[in-house]
Amino acid sequence: YENRGEGDKWSALIERMTEPESRAGRKGRHALFCARSMWRNTHGERAGGLEDAERAFQEANPGEESQRAAQRIVYCCLPVGALVRAEEAARDALLHSGERLDLKVRSLRSLGIVYTWQGKGDEAIEAQEEVLDLCRQAGLRARVPVALHDLGEACRMALEMD
């Protein structure tokens, strides 16, 4: 619902998922915390979103679950300017990507975005260039326009900083 812009359905889903939270197992809590962190962040509940993202990371198994939760932390940290924690989380996401190129692309993109927000132009450009290369290598053609946009933002920021 989040990506389709169906806010009412998304809100209803989060409400339904939250009701049994106290009875949920680890996987259920992890799923709830991941979903609710983004919902809260999108709805301006920044502290609650970050708290849920951190809880999701604590509940996560190594690998994809940890990667996903760490990415949630990144995107909850950026709006509140917690850039050091955002960078740590992006590095965690990259670490938990393992050999999966799709997860590596997402995690490296997040790290590049953090570098952009931090004003680290060279690092941001390098990360986003690597994202673009990985997208092309892996045949992730739908991600190429996003990678190009992110690379453009990194270049724009780097020029403004000079």
CSV table of C-alpha atoms in Angstrom, one decimal:
chain,number,residue,atom,x,y,z
A,1,TYR,CA,0.0,0.0,0.0
A,2,GLU,CA,2.9,2.3,0.8
A,3,ASN,CA,4.3,2.3,-2.7
A,4,ARG,CA,0.9,2.5,-4.4
A,5,GLY,CA,-0.1,5.6,-2.4
A,6,GLU,CA,-3.0,3.8,-0.7
A,7,GLY,CA,-2.7,5.6,2.6
A,8,ASP,CA,-6.0,4.5,4.2
A,9,LYS,CA,-5.3,0.8,3.4
A,10,TRP,CA,-1.7,1.2,4.7
A,11,SER,CA,-2.9,2.8,7.9
A,12,ALA,CA,-5.5,0.0,8.4
A,13,LEU,CA,-2.9,-2.7,7.8
A,14,ILE,CA,-0.5,-1.1,10.4
A,15,GLU,CA,-3.4,-0.9,12.9
A,16,ARG,CA,-4.3,-4.6,12.3
A,17,MET,CA,-0.6,-5.6,12.7
A,18,THR,CA,-0.2,-3.6,15.9
A,19,GLU,CA,-3.1,-5.1,17.8
A,20,PRO,CA,-1.5,-8.6,18.4
A,21,GLU,CA,2.0,-7.2,19.0
A,22,SER,CA,2.2,-8.5,22.5
A,23,ARG,CA,1.4,-12.1,21.3
A,24,ALA,CA,3.6,-12.0,18.2
A,25,GLY,CA,6.6,-14.2,17.8
A,26,ARG,CA,10.0,-12.8,16.7
A,27,LYS,CA,9.2,-12.9,13.0
A,28,GLY,CA,5.9,-11.2,13.5
A,29,ARG,CA,7.4,-8.4,15.7
A,30,HIS,CA,10.2,-7.9,13.1
A,31,ALA,CA,7.6,-7.5,10.3
A,32,LEU,CA,5.5,-5.2,12.4
A,33,PHE,CA,8.5,-3.0,13.4
A,34,CYS,CA,9.8,-2.8,9.8
A,35,ALA,CA,6.4,-1.8,8.4
A,36,ARG,CA,5.4,0.5,11.2
A,37,SER,CA,8.8,2.3,11.2
A,38,MET,CA,8.2,3.5,7.7
A,39,TRP,CA,4.5,4.3,8.3
A,40,ARG,CA,5.5,6.4,11.4
A,41,ASN,CA,8.3,8.1,9.6
A,42,THR,CA,6.1,8.9,6.6
A,43,HIS,CA,3.4,10.3,9.0
A,44,GLY,CA,5.8,12.6,10.9
A,45,GLU,CA,6.2,10.3,13.9
A,46,ARG,CA,10.0,10.5,13.5
A,47,ALA,CA,11.0,9.3,17.0
A,48,GLY,CA,8.5,6.4,17.0
A,49,GLY,CA,9.6,5.4,13.5
A,50,LEU,CA,13.3,5.3,14.5
A,51,GLU,CA,12.4,3.4,17.7
A,52,ASP,CA,10.6,0.8,15.6
A,53,ALA,CA,13.4,0.5,13.1
A,54,GLU,CA,15.9,0.0,15.9
A,55,ARG,CA,13.6,-2.7,17.4
A,56,ALA,CA,13.3,-4.4,14.1
A,57,PHE,CA,17.1,-4.5,13.8
A,58,GLN,CA,17.4,-6.0,17.3
A,59,GLU,CA,14.8,-8.7,16.4
A,60,ALA,CA,16.3,-9.5,13.0
A,61,ASN,CA,18.2,-12.6,12.0
A,62,PRO,CA,21.5,-11.9,10.1
A,63,GLY,CA,21.1,-11.4,6.4
A,64,GLU,CA,18.1,-10.1,4.6
A,65,GLU,CA,16.1,-9.3,7.8
A,66,SER,CA,19.0,-7.3,9.3
A,67,GLN,CA,19.6,-5.6,6.0
A,68,ARG,CA,16.0,-4.5,5.7
A,69,ALA,CA,15.8,-3.3,9.3
A,70,ALA,CA,19.1,-1.4,9.0
A,71,GLN,CA,17.8,0.3,5.9
A,72,ARG,CA,14.7,1.4,7.8
A,73,ILE,CA,17.0,3.0,10.4
A,74,VAL,CA,18.8,4.9,7.6
A,75,TYR,CA,15.6,6.4,6.3
A,76,CYS,CA,14.3,7.2,9.8
A,77,CYS,CA,17.6,8.9,10.7
A,78,LEU,CA,17.9,11.2,7.7
A,79,PRO,CA,14.9,13.5,8.4
A,80,VAL,CA,16.0,14.1,12.0
A,81,GLY,CA,19.6,14.7,11.0
A,82,ALA,CA,21.1,11.7,12.8
A,83,LEU,CA,23.7,11.3,10.1
A,84,VAL,CA,26.3,9.4,12.1
A,85,ARG,CA,23.7,6.7,13.1
A,86,ALA,CA,22.4,6.7,9.5
A,87,GLU,CA,25.9,6.0,8.2
A,88,GLU,CA,26.4,3.2,10.8
A,89,ALA,CA,23.1,1.7,9.7
A,90,ALA,CA,23.9,1.9,6.0
A,91,ARG,CA,27.1,0.1,6.7
A,92,ASP,CA,25.2,-2.6,8.7
A,93,ALA,CA,22.8,-2.9,5.8
A,94,LEU,CA,25.7,-3.4,3.4
A,95,LEU,CA,27.3,-6.0,5.6
A,96,HIS,CA,24.1,-8.0,5.9
A,97,SER,CA,23.6,-7.9,2.1
A,98,GLY,CA,26.0,-10.7,1.7
A,99,GLU,CA,26.3,-11.8,-1.9
A,100,ARG,CA,22.8,-10.7,-2.9
A,101,LEU,CA,23.2,-8.0,-5.5
A,102,ASP,CA,19.7,-6.7,-5.1
A,103,LEU,CA,20.3,-6.1,-1.4
A,104,LYS,CA,23.8,-4.7,-2.0
A,105,VAL,CA,22.4,-2.2,-4.6
A,106,ARG,CA,19.8,-1.0,-2.1
A,107,SER,CA,22.3,-0.8,0.8
A,108,LEU,CA,25.0,0.9,-1.2
A,109,ARG,CA,22.5,3.4,-2.5
A,110,SER,CA,21.5,4.2,1.1
A,111,LEU,CA,25.1,4.7,2.0
A,112,GLY,CA,25.6,7.0,-1.0
A,113,ILE,CA,22.5,9.0,0.0
A,114,VAL,CA,23.9,9.3,3.6
A,115,TYR,CA,27.2,10.6,2.2
A,116,THR,CA,25.3,13.1,0.1
A,117,TRP,CA,23.4,14.4,3.2
A,118,GLN,CA,26.8,14.5,5.0
A,119,GLY,CA,28.3,16.6,2.3
A,120,LYS,CA,30.9,13.9,1.5
A,121,GLY,CA,30.9,14.5,-2.3
A,122,ASP,CA,33.6,12.1,-3.4
A,123,GLU,CA,32.3,9.3,-1.3
A,124,ALA,CA,28.7,9.9,-2.4
A,125,ILE,CA,29.7,9.9,-6.1
A,126,GLU,CA,31.8,6.8,-5.7
A,127,ALA,CA,29.0,4.9,-4.0
A,128,GLN,CA,26.4,5.9,-6.5
A,129,GLU,CA,28.7,5.1,-9.4
A,130,GLU,CA,29.1,1.6,-7.9
A,131,VAL,CA,25.4,1.3,-7.6
A,132,LEU,CA,24.9,2.1,-11.3
A,133,ASP,CA,27.6,-0.4,-12.2
A,134,LEU,CA,26.0,-3.1,-10.1
A,135,CYS,CA,22.6,-2.4,-11.6
A,136,ARG,CA,24.0,-2.8,-15.1
A,137,GLN,CA,25.9,-6.0,-14.2
A,138,ALA,CA,22.9,-7.6,-12.5
A,139,GLY,CA,20.4,-6.6,-15.1
A,140,LEU,CA,18.5,-4.5,-12.7
A,141,ARG,CA,17.4,-2.1,-15.4
A,142,ALA,CA,14.4,-0.7,-13.5
A,143,ARG,CA,16.9,0.6,-10.9
A,144,VAL,CA,19.2,2.4,-13.5
A,145,PRO,CA,17.1,5.6,-13.6
A,146,VAL,CA,17.1,5.8,-9.8
A,147,ALA,CA,20.8,5.2,-9.7
A,148,LEU,CA,21.3,8.0,-12.3
A,149,HIS,CA,19.2,10.4,-10.3
A,150,ASP,CA,21.1,9.6,-7.1
A,151,LEU,CA,24.4,10.0,-8.9
A,152,GLY,CA,23.2,13.4,-10.3
A,153,GLU,CA,22.3,14.5,-6.8
A,154,ALA,CA,25.7,13.5,-5.5
A,155,CYS,CA,27.4,15.4,-8.3
A,156,ARG,CA,25.2,18.5,-7.8
A,157,MET,CA,26.0,18.5,-4.1
A,158,ALA,CA,29.7,18.0,-4.7
A,159,LEU,CA,29.7,21.0,-7.0
A,160,GLU,CA,27.9,23.2,-4.5
A,161,MET,CA,30.4,22.3,-1.8
A,162,ASP,CA,33.4,23.3,-3.9
